Amino acid sequence: MTAAVDHVMPAPRQRTVRRNWLRSEQGRGFTLLSLPFLYALTFLVLPMLVVFAHSFWTQTYLTIDRSFTLENYRIALTEPIYRDLLLRSLFISLTVSVATVLFAYPIAYYISFYGGRRKGLWLFLITVPFWTGYLLRVMAWKVILGYNGVLNTTLMGLGLTDKPVESLLYSTNAVILTLIHAWAVFAVLPVFVSLEKIDRSLIEAATDLGDGPLRRFMRVTLPLSLPGVTGALLIVMIPTVGDYVTPKLVGGTEGVMIANAIQAQFGRASNWPLGAALTVSTMVIVTAMAGAAVVVMRGFVRALR
Amino acid sequence: MPDPNAQTGKAMIEISGVTRKFGAFTALDRVSATINEGEFFSLLGPSGCGKTTLLRLIAGFDQPTEGGITIDGQPMEGMPANRRPTNMVFQSYAIFPHMNVQENVAYGLKRMRLDKAEEKRRVEEALTQVELGHLGKRRANELSGGQRQRVALARALVMRPKVLLLDEPLSALDKKLREQMQVELRHLQKQVGITFILVTHDQYEALAMSDRIAVMFDGQIAQVATPKDIYQRPVTRQVADFLGGMNFVSAEVAAENGTSLTLKTRGFGQVKTERPEGFVVNGGTATLGIRPERLRVLWDDDRSENEIAGRVVDRHYFGEITHLIVEIPDLETPLSVIETNDFGADDIPVGSQIRLAFDPDALVALRD
Ligand SMILES: Nc1ncnc2c1ncn2[C@@H]1O[C@H](COP(=O)(O)OP(=O)(O)OP(=O)(O)O)[C@@H](O)[C@H]1O
Ligand SMILES: [Mg+2]
């Protein structure tokens, strides 16, 4: 510290000042934050920057041409194959997230309102299927939906069809069904938490003011649980857009999603810049969709009042 | 609008033999009472005695195990809470957090499908009644405790219920605001003429506001009477004790008939009192009670027909009053005496001999 020498202020004083700053509210805040910040920088920001940078470069056989270009984005957003994949991914993730929340809400509602002293046990039981690996659970769906699977055998046994339904497995529907099952718990929890937070006397007050069960649900319970519903929607929507294991295993050719294309670019096709451009485009679009979902839910709350 | 001050004497609520059990625990035990139209009725009792339970049975949030409740001549059995002619001010106020003050107050009106102008007029009227006219657009979480309480009140009043149920509506407020709200609530009740049932564990609140009070202990109603009667003529020792200080004196029953008792005490001589409701002579002894402020210090040459002499053993100063503990030779427990300080009761030395005057009418026989 040359400054200490130059200035009239003696060095020990400066050290005290510095120690005091470390102890101050602000100083402690920064100190506490520094580790998570470093972590986020290394594992989140840096990889994203690498991807972002690649998306403006060009693959030339084995090397990468680092001159700036928007060509990758043009391909990603206008080539019919990528556009269709992206649209289908968005459609699947939207369907899955809405269906998952619709499916999870009654479960969360039941546990919160009728779980009594067993709430903890109920929640615990719901997580049990998730102790097995994700791959195993997807495989289980293959067994259920397959050509000679449980569902087809049952349908034939009941005489509803005379030969196996082929479209069950390796279709968009199979992807949707498997994803709903995979994400259900993650939707139950936020909805459950927001239902738990509702003061029960508010529901009694609504009853007292003349509302029957349905009206008071629409006017009090649902609006007050919407933060949880929005949370659940986003928790499911964002990661499902980028899922590539499920479509690969149960989607067949029809159920391919954008992440499969991205994986192909980084893998077999070995075109990192195009893969990066696809990644960034997907990220931006998903963010926009999530934002739109939040806005729609807000409007919904206002309309319910 | 009904004549606000008229209590028609017509029964509004009839509670007959209501019992509510939670498993093996009996929260309410054969409770019966009649509450009149336009009456300000209080349920008073210590914590856990079943006040809220009874109120919830009236509101319809809970069903009696036995017995029945009638509101305005209509039996309420099987009638859900949303169809009863009652409205409630909750202890926690239960203001809807996702709505502003106006929307809260208009909540119950929405279902009636009034036209917009009429709805607005009624909301404004209710808000003016509770002096919140200027806060209509505020969100629930931007209100003070007193304001929340008023919103809850307006939200219930705007429904024009036959009966308004209030569960300790003032207990969350500080002392000063509470006293102000007691007066306002009483005025409001007179003004709207609706039957109010107030739950409280504060005896002063019940005494100051009610037309009649039901004192409850352990799921049973011990006494129903006007504030003055409850205070001056409690029928049991428990009631007497719950409503302020009381000196208890044991006595022998000298004579009895259907309406009166003649009791012989050692300190107070022979007194004739009203026979309390449900009094049974048990082994020829009874307990008499006299309120500390009904004993008066006799100065110098003052004389009274009814005197009792003793020695001051302790003295507590409370500003406008002094509390004297006086030992009487014949009595096993010393008497407590409350005297105002305008004659210098605060200067009576501990240890001095004094004489006390009492009014035999102030002595009441109590059931144990
Ligand atoms: N749902 C319930 N299950 C079991 N016991 C209950 C239930 N509700 C109330 N009780 C019991 O019934 C008794 C009366 O309760 P209540 O709430 O009526 O008391 P309270 O007079 O309102 O008391 P406080 O002044 O404390 O509000 C209490 O002992 C309480 O524990
Ligand atoms: Mg209570």
XYZ file of C-alpha atoms and ligand atoms in Angstrom:
705
model
C 0.000 0.000 0.000
C 1.932 2.946 -1.210
C -0.940 5.249 -0.476
C -0.301 4.839 3.227
C 3.214 6.090 2.817
C 2.238 9.061 0.713
C -0.552 10.169 2.973
C -0.346 11.655 6.403
C -2.529 8.922 7.771
C -0.334 6.285 9.486
C -0.484 2.705 8.242
C -1.964 1.055 11.400
C -4.997 3.327 11.163
C -5.585 2.150 7.631
C -5.524 -1.427 8.688
C -8.159 -0.688 11.291
C -10.271 0.978 8.677
C -10.014 -2.064 6.476
C -10.837 -4.423 9.307
C -13.808 -2.274 10.214
C -15.062 -2.400 6.679
C -14.899 -6.201 6.782
C -16.964 -6.135 9.937
C -19.492 -3.667 8.647
C -22.886 -4.807 7.398
C -21.826 -4.242 3.802
C -18.470 -5.921 4.233
C -19.938 -8.985 5.858
C -22.566 -9.159 3.143
C -19.933 -9.199 0.407
C -17.779 -11.695 2.286
C -20.711 -14.052 2.709
C -21.678 -13.650 -0.916
C -18.214 -14.143 -2.341
C -18.178 -17.946 -2.286
C -21.600 -18.529 -3.858
C -20.699 -15.780 -6.298
C -17.491 -17.531 -7.300
C -19.420 -20.766 -7.629
C -22.061 -19.186 -9.830
C -19.358 -17.507 -11.901
C -17.456 -20.730 -12.546
C -20.350 -23.080 -13.098
C -23.061 -20.863 -14.537
C -21.739 -17.695 -16.110
C -18.562 -19.042 -17.697
C -20.190 -22.015 -19.510
C -22.945 -19.719 -20.727
C -20.372 -17.260 -22.029
C -18.605 -20.074 -23.863
C -21.871 -21.170 -25.464
C -22.822 -17.596 -26.252
C -19.467 -16.929 -27.914
C -19.611 -20.107 -29.981
C -23.005 -19.167 -31.357
C -21.378 -16.315 -33.316
C -18.548 -18.407 -34.753
C -18.363 -20.863 -37.648
C -17.334 -24.488 -37.760
C -14.826 -25.130 -40.513
C -14.241 -28.842 -40.578
C -12.057 -29.505 -37.509
C -11.331 -25.942 -36.457
C -13.509 -23.026 -35.518
C -13.471 -19.751 -37.433
C -13.760 -17.034 -34.777
C -15.018 -14.231 -36.989
C -18.402 -12.819 -36.041
C -21.451 -14.124 -37.937
C -25.217 -14.353 -37.454
C -25.518 -17.226 -39.927
C -26.070 -19.819 -37.160
C -29.075 -17.878 -35.872
C -30.476 -17.592 -39.348
C -30.320 -21.378 -39.692
C -31.646 -22.001 -36.186
C -34.658 -19.755 -36.593
C -35.605 -20.183 -40.257
C -34.647 -23.717 -41.283
C -37.998 -25.621 -41.172
C -36.529 -28.600 -39.374
C -35.248 -26.578 -36.413
C -38.272 -24.303 -36.350
C -40.611 -27.304 -36.196
C -38.536 -28.979 -33.504
C -38.541 -25.810 -31.449
C -42.286 -25.321 -31.830
C -42.958 -28.935 -30.949
C -40.715 -28.664 -27.867
C -42.554 -25.569 -26.735
C -45.896 -27.249 -27.353
C -44.846 -30.356 -25.415
C -43.447 -28.398 -22.493
C -46.517 -26.172 -22.310
C -48.865 -29.152 -22.433
C -46.808 -31.068 -19.912
C -46.564 -28.161 -17.478
C -50.260 -27.282 -17.641
C -51.320 -30.928 -17.377
C -48.873 -31.601 -14.548
C -50.165 -28.655 -12.547
C -53.796 -29.659 -13.171
C -52.898 -33.135 -12.021
C -50.810 -31.985 -9.041
C -53.239 -29.386 -7.712
C -55.906 -31.797 -6.462
C -53.228 -33.928 -4.828
C -51.674 -30.942 -3.063
C -55.148 -29.703 -2.128
C -56.134 -33.013 -0.655
C -52.962 -33.334 1.402
C -53.138 -29.763 2.645
C -56.828 -29.728 3.548
C -57.546 -33.323 4.444
C -54.108 -34.669 5.317
C -54.681 -34.021 9.002
C -51.760 -35.170 11.062
C -50.493 -37.382 8.233
C -49.450 -34.589 5.857
C -45.781 -35.439 6.265
C -46.431 -39.095 5.568
C -48.457 -38.320 2.442
C -45.741 -36.098 1.016
C -43.173 -38.729 1.815
C -45.191 -41.420 0.035
C -45.476 -39.232 -3.030
C -41.715 -39.033 -3.310
C -41.215 -42.795 -3.043
C -41.354 -43.553 -6.817
C -38.607 -40.981 -7.251
C -36.106 -43.006 -5.357
C -35.454 -45.035 -8.465
C -33.460 -43.467 -11.282
C -35.155 -41.477 -13.993
C -34.093 -43.948 -16.676
C -35.742 -46.804 -14.827
C -38.981 -44.878 -14.610
C -38.907 -44.132 -18.335
C -38.257 -47.812 -18.971
C -41.284 -48.604 -16.844
C -43.360 -46.514 -19.229
C -41.948 -48.474 -22.120
C -43.207 -51.614 -20.433
C -46.621 -50.049 -19.921
C -47.008 -48.475 -23.346
C -45.117 -50.994 -25.508
C -46.509 -53.067 -28.370
C -46.961 -56.061 -26.083
C -47.090 -53.852 -23.015
C -49.369 -53.761 -20.025
C -51.808 -51.281 -21.540
C -52.198 -53.062 -24.863
C -52.582 -56.460 -23.207
C -55.263 -55.041 -20.943
C -57.099 -53.353 -23.808
C -57.090 -56.584 -25.774
C -58.035 -58.622 -22.727
C -61.071 -56.384 -22.238
C -61.919 -56.841 -25.888
C -61.689 -53.120 -26.598
C -59.262 -53.699 -29.467
C -58.366 -56.852 -31.334
C -54.776 -55.983 -32.154
C -52.269 -53.873 -30.177
C -52.503 -50.085 -30.602
C -49.190 -49.092 -32.133
C -49.337 -45.387 -31.496
C -49.052 -45.697 -27.719
C -45.291 -45.861 -27.528
C -42.894 -43.846 -29.716
C -45.184 -40.845 -30.067
C -45.565 -37.305 -28.783
C -48.243 -38.569 -26.402
C -45.835 -41.039 -24.867
C -43.338 -38.231 -24.287
C -46.022 -36.053 -22.711
C -47.291 -38.833 -20.474
C -43.824 -39.810 -19.290
C -42.850 -36.215 -18.598
C -46.027 -35.558 -16.603
C -45.235 -38.528 -14.437
C -41.625 -37.444 -14.054
C -42.470 -33.923 -12.948
C -45.591 -34.444 -10.843
C -43.836 -34.282 -7.472
C -42.060 -31.076 -8.346
C -45.422 -29.509 -9.078
C -47.144 -30.908 -5.979
C -44.652 -29.353 -3.584
C -44.904 -25.643 -4.499
C -48.698 -25.861 -4.757
C -48.834 -27.629 -1.410
C -46.690 -24.963 0.237
C -48.848 -22.132 -1.073
C -52.032 -23.917 0.046
C -50.548 -24.480 3.485
C -49.892 -20.775 3.823
C -53.556 -19.859 3.369
C -55.067 -18.876 6.702
C -58.044 -21.208 7.132
C -60.108 -18.465 8.720
C -60.106 -16.717 5.297
C -61.997 -19.660 3.865
C -64.397 -19.581 6.798
C -64.845 -15.854 6.262
C -65.782 -16.492 2.624
C -68.302 -19.102 3.750
C -69.626 -16.735 6.359
C -70.155 -14.109 3.663
C -72.334 -16.500 1.703
C -70.044 -18.475 -0.602
C -70.567 -22.172 -1.174
C -67.635 -24.558 -1.643
C -67.054 -23.862 -5.350
C -67.323 -20.075 -5.144
C -65.047 -19.798 -2.157
C -62.506 -21.992 -3.887
C -62.562 -19.768 -6.975
C -62.523 -16.509 -5.037
C -60.192 -17.235 -2.131
C -58.324 -20.541 -2.225
C -57.343 -20.499 -5.897
C -56.192 -16.860 -6.104
C -54.180 -17.224 -2.901
C -52.517 -20.411 -4.153
C -51.622 -18.986 -7.572
C -48.050 -18.082 -6.585
C -47.519 -21.802 -6.013
C -49.272 -22.655 -9.274
C -47.085 -20.211 -11.208
C -44.005 -21.618 -9.516
C -45.026 -25.158 -10.378
C -45.718 -24.192 -13.997
C -42.265 -22.689 -14.399
C -40.499 -25.495 -12.571
C -41.966 -27.967 -15.035
C -41.985 -25.821 -18.178
C -38.381 -24.649 -18.206
C -36.549 -27.950 -17.869
C -38.948 -29.977 -20.046
C -38.210 -27.822 -23.101
C -34.643 -29.009 -22.924
C -35.307 -32.650 -22.087
C -33.690 -35.102 -24.508
C -33.642 -38.422 -22.657
C -37.394 -38.905 -22.662
C -37.973 -38.174 -26.366
C -35.023 -40.382 -27.218
C -36.383 -43.332 -25.246
C -40.143 -43.130 -25.800
C -40.605 -40.487 -28.466
C -39.618 -42.382 -31.588
C -39.266 -40.236 -34.683
C -42.430 -38.283 -34.004
C -41.510 -37.237 -30.468
C -38.076 -35.711 -31.191
C -37.466 -32.413 -29.404
C -35.072 -29.499 -29.857
C -32.627 -30.814 -27.267
C -32.093 -33.920 -29.391
C -31.061 -31.666 -32.264
C -28.762 -29.683 -30.005
C -27.192 -32.848 -28.713
C -26.671 -34.000 -32.298
C -24.905 -30.738 -33.200
C -22.527 -31.014 -30.250
C -22.083 -34.723 -30.853
C -22.342 -36.568 -34.142
C -22.745 -33.529 -36.411
C -19.943 -31.795 -34.587
C -21.194 -28.313 -35.363
C -20.776 -26.554 -32.019
C -21.619 -23.072 -33.258
C -24.987 -24.196 -34.644
C -25.667 -26.158 -31.464
C -24.814 -23.043 -29.450
C -27.101 -20.856 -31.543
C -29.927 -23.366 -31.088
C -29.251 -23.381 -27.344
C -29.276 -19.605 -27.022
C -32.420 -19.267 -29.146
C -34.199 -21.884 -27.045
C -33.112 -20.150 -23.842
C -34.404 -16.786 -24.991
C -37.703 -18.228 -26.172
C -38.239 -20.239 -22.977
C -37.535 -17.152 -20.909
C -40.101 -15.258 -22.930
C -42.612 -18.060 -22.531
C -42.023 -18.210 -18.766
C -42.485 -14.443 -18.570
C -45.686 -14.727 -20.567
C -46.916 -17.467 -18.214
C -46.339 -15.202 -15.204
C -48.215 -12.347 -16.889
C -51.109 -14.615 -17.838
C -51.379 -15.943 -14.280
C -51.382 -12.390 -12.903
C -54.222 -11.484 -15.228
C -56.028 -14.627 -14.151
C -55.798 -13.598 -10.471
C -57.197 -10.203 -11.296
C -60.060 -11.723 -13.261
C -60.996 -14.035 -10.397
C -61.626 -11.286 -7.897
C -85.027 0.657 9.703
C -86.144 -0.763 13.049
C -86.347 1.516 16.033
C -82.732 1.265 17.058
C -83.132 1.326 20.788
C -86.012 -1.034 20.989
C -85.282 -4.496 22.192
C -88.517 -6.094 21.252
C -88.074 -8.881 23.745
C -88.601 -11.263 20.860
C -86.220 -14.204 20.930
C -83.671 -14.062 18.107
C -81.523 -17.033 19.052
C -82.530 -20.000 21.105
C -79.859 -22.408 22.215
C -81.350 -25.497 23.777
C -79.353 -28.194 25.471
C -76.339 -27.834 23.198
C -73.478 -30.233 23.840
C -70.297 -30.405 21.783
C -67.815 -33.182 22.350
C -64.373 -33.471 20.808
C -63.657 -37.148 21.290
C -63.857 -37.807 24.990
C -63.562 -34.118 25.832
C -66.777 -32.159 26.387
C -66.230 -28.581 25.243
C -69.855 -27.556 25.758
C -72.138 -29.269 28.214
C -75.906 -28.865 27.844
C -75.815 -25.125 27.216
C -79.136 -23.328 26.968
C -79.775 -19.627 26.500
C -82.123 -17.239 24.781
C -80.802 -14.123 23.084
C -83.245 -11.387 22.202
C -83.628 -9.357 19.055
C -81.536 -6.189 19.128
C -79.666 -7.298 22.188
C -75.958 -6.857 22.893
C -75.156 -10.216 24.416
C -71.734 -11.209 25.719
C -70.189 -14.597 26.333
C -67.680 -14.105 29.118
C -65.370 -16.690 30.591
C -61.784 -17.778 31.065
C -59.691 -19.174 28.233
C -60.800 -22.590 27.055
C -64.282 -22.469 28.578
C -65.970 -22.980 25.197
C -66.913 -19.460 24.070
C -65.501 -19.781 20.573
C -66.954 -23.263 20.257
C -70.439 -21.923 21.035
C -70.035 -19.020 18.613
C -68.949 -21.374 15.839
C -71.977 -23.546 16.451
C -74.212 -20.496 16.035
C -72.363 -19.432 12.865
C -72.628 -22.947 11.463
C -68.908 -23.737 11.167
C -69.407 -26.643 13.509
C -72.317 -28.896 14.462
C -73.522 -29.671 17.991
C -73.170 -33.245 19.213
C -76.538 -32.850 20.897
C -79.135 -30.145 21.189
C -80.254 -27.508 18.726
C -80.032 -23.854 17.821
C -82.847 -21.750 16.424
C -82.266 -18.384 14.754
C -85.244 -16.112 14.247
C -87.615 -19.004 14.691
C -85.839 -21.232 12.177
C -84.074 -24.402 13.328
C -80.499 -24.332 12.089
C -79.868 -28.039 11.975
C -78.309 -28.968 8.651
C -78.147 -25.329 7.552
C -74.651 -24.565 6.201
C -72.809 -21.480 7.422
C -73.166 -19.675 4.096
C -76.954 -19.772 4.309
C -77.370 -18.618 7.903
C -78.514 -15.085 8.695
C -75.389 -14.491 10.758
C -72.083 -12.830 10.039
C -68.895 -13.042 11.947
C -66.004 -10.785 12.876
C -63.115 -13.198 13.276
C -60.580 -12.974 16.053
C -57.827 -12.748 13.428
C -60.118 -10.470 11.338
C -59.556 -12.729 8.277
C -59.175 -9.818 5.854
C -58.658 -11.156 2.309
C -55.037 -10.294 1.533
C -55.509 -10.274 -2.239
C -58.156 -7.572 -2.153
C -58.315 -3.946 -1.123
C -60.618 -2.558 1.544
C -63.528 -1.906 -0.810
C -63.283 -5.349 -2.402
C -63.187 -6.920 1.033
C -66.318 -5.112 2.112
C -68.086 -5.847 -1.177
C -67.165 -9.543 -1.013
C -70.493 -10.825 0.270
C -72.541 -8.381 -1.825
C -71.137 -9.722 -5.115
C -73.235 -12.853 -4.774
C -76.410 -10.782 -4.419
C -75.895 -9.302 -7.896
C -76.960 -5.806 -6.893
C -76.534 -3.175 -9.562
C -73.153 -1.449 -9.499
C -74.399 1.829 -8.034
C -76.328 0.148 -5.226
C -73.365 -2.059 -4.367
C -71.071 0.949 -4.289
C -73.492 2.888 -2.119
C -73.756 0.101 0.412
C -69.994 -0.394 0.581
C -69.493 3.308 1.133
C -72.212 3.415 3.745
C -70.614 0.553 5.663
C -67.165 2.121 5.418
C -68.518 5.423 6.666
C -70.192 3.664 9.573
C -66.823 2.401 10.744
C -65.085 5.664 9.771
C -62.945 4.181 7.044
C -64.447 6.034 4.098
C -61.068 7.412 3.033
C -59.202 4.082 2.945
C -61.232 2.188 0.341
C -58.296 1.591 -2.013
C -55.816 0.402 0.603
C -54.580 -3.166 0.474
C -55.215 -5.385 3.463
C -51.534 -5.536 4.349
C -51.308 -1.751 4.521
C -53.730 -1.435 7.429
C -53.172 -1.064 11.166
C -54.724 -3.484 13.642
C -57.570 -1.100 14.465
C -58.260 -0.471 10.789
C -58.323 -4.181 10.008
C -60.796 -4.656 12.802
C -63.016 -1.970 11.285
C -62.810 -3.521 7.830
C -63.888 -6.866 9.293
C -66.772 -5.099 11.003
C -67.847 -3.247 7.859
C -67.587 -6.423 5.773
C -69.989 -8.182 8.134
C -72.355 -5.233 8.674
C -72.782 -4.575 4.963
C -74.544 -7.947 4.758
C -77.233 -6.666 7.152
C -77.261 -9.902 9.121
C -79.852 -10.669 11.767
C -77.061 -11.542 14.159
C -73.482 -10.300 14.244
C -71.004 -12.611 15.946
C -67.800 -11.107 17.306
C -64.999 -13.336 18.563
C -62.766 -11.267 20.842
C -62.681 -8.497 18.247
C -60.761 -6.113 20.455
C -58.198 -8.382 22.057
C -55.483 -7.562 19.521
C -55.730 -3.808 20.099
C -53.810 -1.762 22.633
C -55.613 -0.603 25.766
C -56.465 2.888 24.624
C -57.768 1.894 21.197
C -59.649 -0.965 22.799
C -61.522 1.346 25.130
C -62.333 3.711 22.274
C -63.573 0.822 20.132
C -65.737 -0.475 22.985
C -67.639 2.786 23.000
C -67.849 2.905 19.203
C -69.012 -0.669 18.916
C -71.727 -0.096 21.462
C -72.881 3.046 19.608
C -72.834 1.217 16.313
C -74.932 -1.611 17.705
C -77.520 0.852 19.011
C -77.507 2.597 15.649
C -77.986 -0.477 13.453
C -80.185 -2.362 15.898
C -78.705 -5.752 15.021
C -78.314 -8.479 17.640
C -74.635 -8.662 18.644
C -73.032 -11.635 20.326
C -69.626 -10.749 21.673
C -67.097 -13.244 22.952
C -64.628 -11.873 25.453
C -62.548 -12.915 28.403
C -62.264 -9.329 29.641
C -64.877 -8.732 32.354
C -64.708 -4.933 32.063
C -65.371 -5.137 28.340
C -68.410 -7.327 28.944
C -69.703 -5.101 31.758
C -69.237 -1.897 29.771
C -70.832 -3.031 26.521
C -73.499 -5.624 27.091
C -77.208 -5.664 27.702
C -76.785 -9.115 29.161
C -73.822 -11.336 29.920
C -73.545 -15.112 30.036
C -70.665 -16.201 32.248
C -69.213 -19.548 31.241
C -66.934 -22.012 32.977
C -65.813 -25.410 31.695
C -68.370 -25.633 28.928
C -71.316 -24.581 31.042
C -73.170 -21.324 31.496
C -73.004 -20.370 35.165
C -75.228 -17.292 35.021
C -77.002 -15.071 32.508
C -77.902 -11.590 33.720
C -77.491 -7.871 33.131
C -74.036 -6.447 33.860
C -75.240 -4.890 37.091
C -76.821 -8.107 38.327
C -73.857 -10.206 37.300
C -71.594 -7.888 39.234
C -73.752 -7.258 42.264
C -75.681 -10.502 42.498
C -73.451 -13.278 41.239
C -74.978 -16.661 41.980
C -71.819 -18.672 42.377
C -68.490 -18.127 43.985
C -66.780 -18.698 40.625
C -68.799 -15.981 38.903
C -68.192 -13.591 41.791
C -64.477 -14.260 41.663
C -64.216 -13.900 37.886
C -65.821 -10.447 37.924
C -63.464 -8.555 40.207
C -62.632 -8.913 43.880
C -65.036 -10.376 46.398
C -64.822 -11.013 50.141
C -66.163 -14.412 51.100
C -67.656 -14.980 54.543
C -68.988 -18.316 55.725
C -72.394 -18.328 57.365
C -75.005 -20.585 58.887
C -78.460 -20.840 57.435
C -80.870 -19.728 60.166
C -84.036 -19.782 58.090
C -84.978 -20.306 54.456
C -87.933 -20.144 52.186
C -88.432 -20.218 48.427
C -87.100 -16.750 47.715
C -84.950 -15.713 50.646
C -82.387 -16.933 53.094
C -81.630 -15.747 56.597
C -78.005 -16.262 57.362
C -76.042 -15.889 60.540
C -72.440 -14.821 60.234
C -69.960 -14.073 62.896
C -68.733 -10.716 61.694
C -71.772 -9.323 59.930
C -74.442 -10.626 62.293
C -77.736 -11.887 60.938
C -78.579 -10.955 57.318
C -81.471 -11.701 55.052
C -80.575 -12.229 51.392
C -82.150 -13.310 48.144
C -81.938 -16.995 47.551
C -79.679 -17.484 44.509
C -80.981 -19.514 41.632
C -80.277 -23.204 42.154
C -79.184 -22.750 45.763
C -79.325 -25.897 47.864
C -78.887 -25.833 51.614
C -76.021 -28.152 52.212
C -75.344 -29.065 55.836
C -76.787 -25.758 57.008
C -73.838 -23.606 55.872
C -73.520 -21.093 53.057
C -71.049 -18.577 51.677
C -71.774 -14.867 51.663
C -69.986 -12.406 49.440
C -69.478 -8.670 49.648
C -67.578 -6.520 47.127
C -64.605 -4.596 48.601
C -66.006 -1.231 47.489
C -69.263 -1.879 49.341
C -67.388 -1.638 52.641
C -66.930 1.953 53.769
C -64.461 3.330 56.303
C -66.179 5.203 59.169
C -64.249 8.301 60.251
C -64.135 9.728 63.780
C -67.693 9.961 65.074
C -69.478 8.600 62.005
C -72.028 6.026 62.958
C -73.818 3.443 60.910
C -76.537 0.950 61.709
C -74.309 -1.820 60.407
C -70.754 -1.667 61.581
C -67.890 -4.044 61.810
C -64.592 -3.275 63.564
C -61.106 -4.466 62.771
C -57.431 -3.708 62.400
C -55.653 -2.603 59.231
C -52.948 -5.153 58.426
C -51.933 -3.966 54.983
C -52.442 -1.067 52.626
C -51.935 -0.741 48.848
C -52.039 2.574 47.076
C -53.525 2.718 43.540
C -53.711 6.450 42.795
C -57.389 7.251 42.971
C -58.156 4.409 45.367
C -56.516 2.630 48.271
C -56.828 -1.027 48.969
C -56.983 -1.852 52.713
C -56.676 -5.323 54.187
C -58.598 -5.382 57.451
C -58.475 -8.187 59.971
C -61.790 -8.792 61.741
C -61.544 -10.702 65.047
C -64.394 -13.109 64.253
C -63.537 -13.856 60.639
C -60.991 -16.414 59.480
C -59.891 -14.388 56.432
C -59.243 -10.632 56.492
C -61.562 -8.388 54.474
C -60.329 -6.344 51.584
C -61.740 -2.850 51.401
C -61.536 -0.390 48.515
C -61.828 3.249 49.528
C -61.481 6.335 47.367
C -58.689 8.613 48.427
C -60.667 11.864 48.736
C -60.971 11.469 52.528
C -57.435 10.289 53.134
C -57.774 6.529 53.149
C -54.227 6.471 51.816
C -53.048 7.896 55.158
C -54.631 5.294 57.437
C -51.644 3.769 59.256
C -51.153 0.018 59.084
C -51.979 -1.423 62.510
C -54.667 1.085 63.414
C -58.155 0.097 64.516
C -60.953 1.136 62.159
C -64.653 0.654 61.821
C -66.360 -0.267 58.554
C -69.938 0.341 57.517
C -71.757 -2.053 55.213
C -75.119 -2.258 53.575
C -76.770 -5.629 54.344
C -78.190 -5.571 50.813
C -74.664 -5.752 49.457
C -74.173 -9.168 51.012
C -75.091 -11.920 48.587
C -75.469 -15.606 49.212
C -73.411 -17.705 46.800
C -73.637 -21.210 45.523
C -70.388 -23.118 45.735
N -61.371 -28.868 17.055
C -61.135 -29.155 18.351
N -60.677 -30.371 18.715
C -60.449 -30.665 20.006
N -60.643 -29.820 21.037
C -61.103 -28.607 20.743
C -61.375 -28.191 19.389
N -61.825 -26.921 19.409
C -61.814 -26.551 20.705
N -61.405 -27.555 21.511
C -61.297 -27.508 22.973
O -62.503 -27.030 23.498
C -62.268 -26.154 24.587
C -62.970 -24.839 24.351
O -62.339 -24.181 23.280
P -62.774 -22.737 22.821
O -61.949 -22.394 21.634
O -64.234 -22.694 22.679
O -62.305 -21.870 24.060
P -62.528 -20.312 24.300
O -63.459 -20.179 25.437
O -62.878 -19.636 23.040
O -61.089 -19.891 24.793
P -60.205 -18.587 24.415
O -60.654 -17.494 25.288
O -58.824 -19.047 24.775
O -60.375 -18.329 22.954
C -60.771 -26.009 24.721
O -60.332 -26.807 25.810
C -60.226 -26.542 23.414
O -59.003 -27.174 23.621
Mg -61.800 -18.318 21.667
